[in-house]
Structure formats: C-alpha cells, structure tokens
Short mmCIF file of C-alpha atoms in Angstrom, two decimals:
data_model
loop_
_atom_site.label_atom_id
_atom_site.label_comp_id
_atom_site.label_asym_id
_atom_site.label_seq_id
_atom_site.Cartn_x
_atom_site.Cartn_y
_atom_site.Cartn_z
CA UNK A 197 49.95 110.24 66.92
CA UNK A 198 49.90 113.56 68.78
CA UNK A 199 47.11 113.75 71.32
CA UNK A 200 44.72 116.66 71.17
CA UNK A 201 45.00 119.11 74.06
CA UNK A 202 42.08 120.67 75.97
CA UNK A 203 42.04 123.46 78.54
CA UNK A 204 39.89 122.30 81.46
CA UNK A 205 36.86 124.27 82.61
CA UNK A 206 36.91 122.62 86.03
CA UNK A 207 39.72 120.97 88.00
CA UNK A 208 39.52 119.19 91.36
CA UNK A 209 42.40 117.00 92.50
CA UNK A 210 42.90 114.25 89.93
CA UNK A 211 39.70 115.06 88.06
CA UNK A 212 38.97 117.65 85.40
CA UNK A 213 35.99 118.48 83.20
CA UNK A 214 34.90 120.27 80.06
CA UNK A 215 31.42 121.78 80.22
CA UNK A 216 28.87 123.46 77.98
CA UNK A 217 29.75 124.18 74.35
CA UNK A 218 33.31 123.12 75.08
CA UNK A 219 32.10 119.63 76.00
CA UNK A 220 29.58 119.46 73.14
CA UNK A 221 32.34 119.95 70.60
CA UNK A 222 34.15 116.91 72.01
CA UNK A 223 31.07 114.70 72.39
CA UNK A 224 29.17 115.63 69.23
CA UNK A 225 31.66 116.93 66.66
CA UNK A 226 34.52 114.60 67.62
CA UNK A 227 32.39 111.66 68.87
CA UNK A 228 34.51 111.05 71.95
CA UNK A 229 34.16 107.80 73.89
CA UNK A 230 34.78 106.75 77.47
CA UNK A 231 38.37 105.54 77.83
CA UNK A 232 39.89 107.89 75.22
CA UNK A 233 42.96 109.80 76.32
CA UNK A 234 43.75 113.46 75.73
CA UNK A 235 46.13 116.02 77.17
CA UNK A 236 44.39 118.26 79.71
CA UNK A 237 45.71 121.65 80.78
CA UNK A 238 44.77 122.33 84.40
CA UNK A 239 46.23 125.83 84.58
CA UNK A 240 49.11 124.59 86.73
CA UNK A 241 50.36 121.86 84.39
CA UNK A 242 49.37 119.61 81.50
CA UNK A 243 48.44 116.01 82.31
CA UNK A 244 47.21 112.95 80.50
CA UNK A 245 43.47 112.62 80.96
CA UNK A 246 41.26 109.60 80.36
CA UNK A 247 37.55 110.18 79.76
CA UNK A 248 35.69 108.54 82.62
CA UNK A 249 32.17 109.83 81.96
CA UNK A 250 30.29 111.50 79.11
CA UNK A 251 27.18 113.64 79.07
CA UNK A 252 25.98 115.94 76.28
CA UNK A 253 27.17 119.04 78.15
CA UNK A 254 29.91 117.58 80.32
CA UNK A 255 32.99 115.41 79.87
CA UNK A 256 34.88 114.22 82.96
CA UNK A 257 38.52 113.13 82.92
CA UNK A 258 40.64 111.15 85.31
CA UNK A 259 44.07 112.80 85.36
CA UNK A 260 47.35 110.89 85.23
CA UNK A 261 51.00 111.91 84.81
CA UNK A 262 52.18 115.33 83.70
CA UNK A 263 53.50 115.90 80.19
CA UNK A 264 56.00 118.47 78.91
CA UNK A 265 54.51 121.84 78.05
CA UNK A 266 55.84 124.99 76.38
CA UNK A 267 55.54 128.28 78.24
CA UNK A 268 54.02 131.40 76.68
CA UNK A 269 56.58 133.87 75.38
CA UNK A 270 56.73 137.15 77.34
CA UNK A 271 55.26 139.18 74.49
CA UNK A 272 52.47 141.73 74.92
CA UNK A 273 50.75 142.92 71.75
CA UNK A 274 48.66 146.11 71.75
CA UNK A 275 46.61 146.13 68.55
CA UNK A 276 44.71 149.26 67.51
CA UNK A 277 41.20 148.02 66.76
CA UNK A 278 40.54 147.47 63.06
CA UNK A 279 38.01 145.53 60.99
CA UNK A 280 36.81 142.73 63.23
CA UNK A 281 37.18 139.81 60.81
CA UNK A 282 40.81 140.70 60.11
CA UNK A 283 41.48 141.48 63.77
CA UNK A 284 40.20 138.04 64.75
CA UNK A 285 42.64 136.49 62.30
CA UNK A 286 45.50 138.50 63.84
CA UNK A 287 44.49 137.44 67.36
CA UNK A 288 44.35 133.79 66.33
CA UNK A 289 47.83 133.92 64.80
CA UNK A 290 49.27 135.75 67.80
CA UNK A 291 47.98 132.95 70.00
CA UNK A 292 49.54 130.33 67.74
CA UNK A 293 52.85 132.20 67.89
CA UNK A 294 52.81 132.09 71.69
CA UNK A 295 52.16 135.65 72.90
CA UNK A 296 51.25 136.08 76.56
CA UNK A 297 48.88 139.06 76.34
CA UNK A 298 46.82 140.92 73.74
CA UNK A 299 45.50 144.42 74.40
CA UNK A 300 42.88 145.93 72.04
CA UNK A 301 43.74 149.62 71.71
CA UNK A 302 41.44 152.50 70.83
CA UNK A 303 43.68 154.86 68.85
CA UNK A 304 42.88 158.34 67.59
CA UNK A 305 42.27 157.07 64.07
CA UNK A 306 40.37 153.92 65.06
CA UNK A 307 37.01 153.96 63.30
CA UNK A 308 34.44 155.17 65.87
CA UNK A 309 31.97 152.32 65.32
CA UNK A 310 34.74 149.74 65.73
CA UNK A 311 35.98 151.40 68.90
CA UNK A 312 32.45 151.49 70.28
CA UNK A 313 31.86 147.82 69.44
CA UNK A 314 35.20 146.50 70.69
CA UNK A 315 34.10 146.02 74.30
CA UNK A 316 31.25 143.76 73.13
CA UNK A 317 33.72 141.64 71.15
CA UNK A 318 36.08 140.83 74.00
CA UNK A 319 34.32 137.63 75.08
CA UNK A 320 34.29 136.40 71.49
CA UNK A 321 38.00 137.19 71.16
CA UNK A 322 38.66 135.25 74.37
CA UNK A 323 36.78 132.22 73.02
CA UNK A 324 38.76 132.38 69.78
CA UNK A 325 41.99 132.66 71.75
CA UNK A 326 41.10 129.59 73.78
CA UNK A 327 40.30 127.57 70.66
CA UNK A 328 43.56 128.67 69.03
CA UNK A 329 45.49 127.82 72.21
CA UNK A 330 44.08 124.29 72.23
CA UNK A 331 44.72 123.83 68.52
CA UNK A 332 48.34 124.95 68.89
CA UNK A 333 48.83 122.83 72.04
CA UNK A 334 49.43 125.70 74.42
CA UNK A 335 48.91 125.09 78.13
CA UNK A 336 46.68 128.17 78.48
CA UNK A 337 45.14 130.90 76.37
CA UNK A 338 46.77 134.33 76.52
CA UNK A 339 45.09 137.15 78.38
CA UNK A 340 42.79 139.24 76.18
CA UNK A 341 42.43 142.56 77.98
CA UNK A 342 39.49 144.93 77.80
CA UNK A 343 39.96 147.69 75.20
CA UNK A 344 41.97 150.68 76.46
CA UNK A 345 43.02 154.09 75.22
CA UNK A 346 46.62 155.06 74.66
CA UNK A 347 47.10 156.86 78.01
CA UNK A 348 46.16 153.68 79.88
CA UNK A 349 48.49 151.54 77.78
CA UNK A 350 51.44 153.86 78.37
CA UNK A 351 50.77 153.97 82.11
CA UNK A 352 50.73 150.20 82.58
CA UNK A 353 53.51 148.88 80.30
CA UNK A 354 57.12 148.48 81.46
CA UNK A 355 60.36 147.03 80.12
CA UNK A 356 61.23 146.90 76.44
CA UNK A 357 58.42 148.65 74.54
CA UNK A 358 58.35 149.11 70.77
CA UNK A 359 55.90 151.13 68.68
CA UNK A 360 55.70 150.08 65.04
CA UNK A 361 55.44 153.14 62.83
CA UNK A 362 55.39 153.52 59.07
CA UNK A 363 57.02 156.95 59.38
CA UNK A 364 60.07 155.58 61.22
CA UNK A 365 63.01 155.53 58.82
CA UNK A 366 66.13 155.14 60.95
CA UNK A 367 65.53 152.00 63.03
CA UNK A 368 64.37 148.55 61.97
CA UNK A 369 62.57 146.21 64.32
CA UNK A 370 65.64 143.99 64.68
CA UNK A 371 67.69 147.03 65.68
CA UNK A 372 65.08 148.03 68.28
CA UNK A 373 65.06 144.64 69.99
CA UNK A 374 67.78 144.27 72.64
CA UNK A 375 69.58 140.95 72.52
CA UNK A 376 68.98 140.35 76.23
CA UNK A 377 65.30 141.31 76.40
CA UNK A 378 63.35 139.44 79.07
CA UNK A 379 60.03 140.48 77.56
CA UNK A 380 58.71 142.85 74.90
CA UNK A 381 55.58 144.94 74.39
CA UNK A 382 54.52 146.02 70.91
CA UNK A 383 51.99 148.63 69.79
CA UNK A 384 50.46 148.60 66.31
CA UNK A 385 48.62 151.58 64.87
CA UNK A 386 45.23 151.70 63.15
CA UNK A 387 44.52 151.97 59.45
CA UNK A 388 45.77 155.42 58.55
CA UNK A 389 48.59 155.21 61.08
CA UNK A 390 49.38 157.00 64.33
CA UNK A 391 48.72 160.72 64.76
CA UNK A 392 51.77 162.85 65.51
CA UNK A 393 50.61 163.54 69.05
CA UNK A 394 50.39 159.79 69.69
CA UNK A 395 53.95 159.26 68.47
CA UNK A 396 55.04 162.10 70.76
CA UNK A 397 53.30 160.37 73.69
CA UNK A 398 55.11 157.12 72.91
CA UNK A 399 58.41 158.98 72.78
CA UNK A 400 57.74 160.67 76.12
CA UNK A 401 56.98 157.25 77.64
CA UNK A 402 60.33 155.89 76.35
CA UNK A 403 58.84 153.56 73.73
CA UNK A 404 61.27 152.77 70.90
CA UNK A 405 60.00 153.48 67.37
CA UNK A 406 60.71 150.83 64.75
CA UNK A 407 59.94 149.99 61.14
CA UNK A 408 59.09 146.73 59.40
CA UNK A 409 60.51 147.99 56.12
CA UNK A 410 59.69 150.29 53.26
CA UNK A 411 56.50 148.58 52.12
CA UNK A 412 53.13 149.44 53.67
CA UNK A 413 51.66 146.38 55.37
CA UNK A 414 48.08 145.65 56.34
CA UNK A 415 47.57 145.84 60.09
CA UNK A 416 47.23 142.08 60.52
CA UNK A 417 50.33 141.42 58.39
CA UNK A 418 52.40 143.84 60.46
CA UNK A 419 51.28 142.18 63.70
CA UNK A 420 52.22 138.68 62.56
CA UNK A 421 55.53 139.77 61.03
CA UNK A 422 56.63 141.60 64.18
CA UNK A 423 55.62 138.81 66.54
CA UNK A 424 57.44 136.25 64.40
CA UNK A 425 60.64 138.33 64.48
CA UNK A 426 60.33 138.84 68.24
CA UNK A 427 59.66 135.14 68.81
CA UNK A 428 62.87 134.29 66.96
CA UNK A 429 64.88 136.74 69.08
CA UNK A 430 63.40 135.65 72.42
CA UNK A 431 63.78 131.95 71.73
CA UNK A 432 67.48 132.56 71.29
CA UNK A 433 67.65 134.39 74.65
CA UNK A 434 65.33 132.62 77.06
CA UNK A 435 66.43 129.43 78.88
CA UNK A 436 65.01 126.27 77.38
CA UNK A 437 62.62 124.16 79.44
CA UNK A 438 63.93 120.63 79.86
CA UNK A 439 61.46 117.72 79.65
CA UNK A 440 60.44 116.27 83.00
#
C-alpha cells in the first residue's frame, strides 16, 4: 500500500515534526499511532519516518532512509483573480499537476472586490496548496506569490512566456511551446478577457500569444487544460530522475 506523505513543519537532523492543525489532522482525523510509518518531506529530500511520539498538537518522527521523489515541473502560472471558490479549485489542480509557482494577477478586468480581497486569501491558498501537495505526493508545495499587477509580472518573468488569449486565431498552444523549453510561464486573463492595452504590453515584453481552441472556456478550465498540455511537452523534454 502506498504510504501517505507529509511535509514537515520542523526538521532537525534525523527528527521531524508536524505541529498545530497539521498534527491534529494526523492524530485526530486519521488516528495515528506510535510506530506507524509515513513518508516525510524535509525540504531537501523525502524520507521514511516512524512516529516516535504523539501529542494533540505535535507528532514527532524518527527519519530513516530516503525514498524516490518527483521534482516540480518548471511551470509558472499567472492566474488573473476570479471567483474565489473556482480559483481555489484551479490552484488545487495546478498543484496536483506539478507546477512550481502560482502568481495571482490583478488584471484590468478583475472584479474590484476580488482584487481587493486577494491579498487576504494568500495564506488560505498556501494552505490549500500544501494539502494538495501532500495528497498528490509532492515533495513540497509550490510557491504561491502575493498578488501582483501586470507590470510587475512582465518585469520579473523570463524565458518562454505564453499569454492565453481568446482573440488569438493564428497560433495554438502546442505551436507556441518550443520543443526544447527548459521552463514555461503562462498568463491567464480574467472573466471578460484581456484589454487591448494588456495584450500590447505582453507583445512588447515578448510574450507569445496562444489559443486553446475555438470554444470559450471558463477560467479554471483554461488553466487546467494549458498546464496539462505543457506538462506533456515538458515531460518529453526534461531528463528523467532515476531512482536512488
């Protein structure tokens, strides 16, 4: 049976611990017992961990040998903020698909109250990302950045950058992805799409426009579809990690 994986809150030598609500889920919801083994991500590697002590708000592990772990894919996803329940679903699925970084973006057509509330949601999004990372057996949760505006995004992104646009008619996503890409950044517009001046800013910053097809997709559907396509391309390009 596949062991459940946990991302440690504390690591010291051959010991690790879960604390607070993280520990309570293991002790109360899952009724863990001393002696049980799990996989524990330390940040540097993933190791077998045996529970050596239990308290309501703390679980301590004795760490043993390392186990094989999959690396995050070098995918950055900039998502224009949209309805929070649907955005949380998109974040969760991006984590499961292996992205390395998620950037909430305040676009021109982002609803003002959602843009204003996004900064207060970041810690919740980070908790959800951690839970999704553990569920999907990642070694670490992806970075969830603080919300930014378009100028900041364009200033900090490098490499292969693709803006998904429903008005793009000449280039599909597959055509926009180079076959030797070492990493890819995506930007997804808000409900209502990008304004023309935003598309001009992307063009000036050398972002490649691309389409996901002729149908109009919900924001969360477009995010998942694009990441899945990119994942397929990158997994055919990147070197495979061999088991230890």
